[in-house]
Amino acid sequence: MKCPPRPGRRLASLLGAFVAATLAVAGTAGAQPAPVQASTLGAQAAQSGRYFGTAVAAGKLGDGTYSALLDREFTAVTPENEMKWDATERSRGSFTFTAADRIVGHATARGQRVRGHTLVWHSQLPGWVGAITDATTLRSVVRNHITTELSHFKGKIYAWDVVNEAFADGGSGARRASVFQNVLGDGYIEDAFRTARSADPSAKLCYNDYNIENWSDAKTQAVYRMVRDFTSRGVPIDCVGFQSHFGSSGPPASFRTTLANFAALGVDVQITELDIAQAPATAYADTVKACGSVARCAGITVWGIRDSDSWRSGENPLLFDGAGNKKAAYGAVLTALGGTAATTRAATTPASAAALPARFSWSSSGALISPKPDATHNIAGIKDPSVVYYNGKYHVFASVASASGYNLVYLSFSDWSQAGSATHHYLDRTAIGSGYRAAPQVFYYAPQKLWYLVYQTGNASYSTNPDISNPNGWSAPRNFYSSMPDIIKQNIGSGYWVDMWVICDSANCYLFSSDDNGHLYRSQTTVGQFPNGFTNTVIAAQDSDKYALFEASNVYKVQGSNQYLLLVEAIGSDGRRYFRSWTFGSLAGSWSPLAASESNPFARASNVSFPSGAWTKDISHGEMIRAGYDQTLTIPACKLQYLYQGLNPNASGDYNSLPWRLGLLTQTNSTC
């Protein structure tokens, strides 16, 4: 398989008519990057593979301040009341999900996880349920309620609070008296979990309760015994939720011990409803640090956004005051998540998203990186670069091409002035092996503490490595798909399946690819399933002129905003390569043209100056210099740089034998 030849000329390209398609976290030893500092709670928590969420009320989504804080700061949501029994099945067999759907839709469009809350709870229960006295009837009613609700939201919920607050307060350690306990006995909890697993096998199933944070308390011990019993017998429980409604003194001294002991049973632990009276900064920081000290603490949810939104509003227990201003506890939480005081201050002025201009101009270096053939590698071109800056060095992966085919190369250096002299490590000498490997993409997948190298082999393939600086540490290739997805087979025509690209938000990972036939494809899986489970392959975008939407798609998160940037390589009317660009609000959202035409390109020879001489007229396959190196692919909002492949304008002949070189673009019209 090889890339097709570049045509000499074609008709003027048509602007693409984009079709938005609807879309439905074990460590490894080795050198591990320090977390990237981010400017919001959710983005900072994501550096350790965790979410930071909040409870949401559907009726407040129309409040601009409320929604702006929700969308900026949080990567997970829990409907506060909209999924409870009295909201979804007020009369037997008659279900309504309108309010819950509004929350789920809002979250899904912004890449936020959703925690389902709650299926079986003694409170907020319609009177008709509480009046049931026959065990057979009640068991059937409970199973139907769980199955119907999980089926409605299947594929959209990260975790469900299957049973809520089933244990009594005080020192007895007994089950709470409720219609479920009184009529069905202890077995109702197990039955609820088994029913939920059957209804949605992919969602995490949680038991959720309050006053179980202190390890020595009888209630905590009773819940622990139940979870231990469930895990020993294969009852499907995946997580335990600690509501953590604390007084002003914050968490008990044994909170870390409690989290660690539950996690040792093989379940995740989650802080699900956090609020602290008067919001002391130290108490909030201690709570966050307790979660951070336990590898299986998956995330934290605060129970509301502003103090005025809290069920404990008189105690001002949240991170934002009633006007939406950050409180001292906000900075303490951000710092405890891994941020710094400087990061916290920067978060107060999030105007950087406006820095993406409607038009771009660039300055190009000369050719910085050229092939280094040796006795066994007769290389004509170096191309398709991927780059991260980590541990004081740029780490570059690229394709090396010749008439005999493609493979991969790795080099590293501290400064771009050293790029030309850097040693080339050919990855066909590693477990990646010989044969067709091309178009690499590299990133650090923080939830697994592993570097991923994504590339094409005729399929979408990847290798992993605990240490990016060790070229011999890469694993043998594995495939994301068992075979080419059917939708690609049906639309690829005479094109080629090329240029795989992975990017993740807080809930899902997305795999983009091109077909040299005017289509951009997208598949998805959850953060927890990655790298497995890529399904729901759709045409994310298409153009009737295949050269206008050709290949080499890049997708990035714009730092300090809820904005994503898409770049796609096109072939212009002069036969030269260039990039078009679009922005959108989420990886599953609608795409809007930014600089998307030949006359207003993202990067084309026409908007690039060449102080060292115009060594290329092609601005082809490359990658942004990122602000970090993890799976979110976050780039700065201004002062952009782009490592690309260029070509001597007089070169011609077999495409695979063309003398591609790598150069660096630097944005010259940045406003910051």
XYZ file of C-alpha atoms in Angstrom, residues 6 18 56 155 164 182 305 311 394 442 479 497 524 526 558 583 604:
17
model
C 0.015 14.057 -6.261
C -19.497 19.166 6.395
C -26.490 19.413 37.663
C -24.051 3.775 25.964
C -28.256 4.297 47.265
C -38.847 -5.018 54.335
C -21.635 24.483 41.357
C -28.917 21.817 49.210
C 11.512 17.398 21.566
C 2.585 9.875 19.672
C -4.635 -3.284 15.760
C -7.230 4.077 4.294
C -15.167 6.012 19.503
C -14.610 4.959 26.344
C -7.436 24.502 22.404
C -13.423 24.589 15.016
C -0.451 27.338 2.505
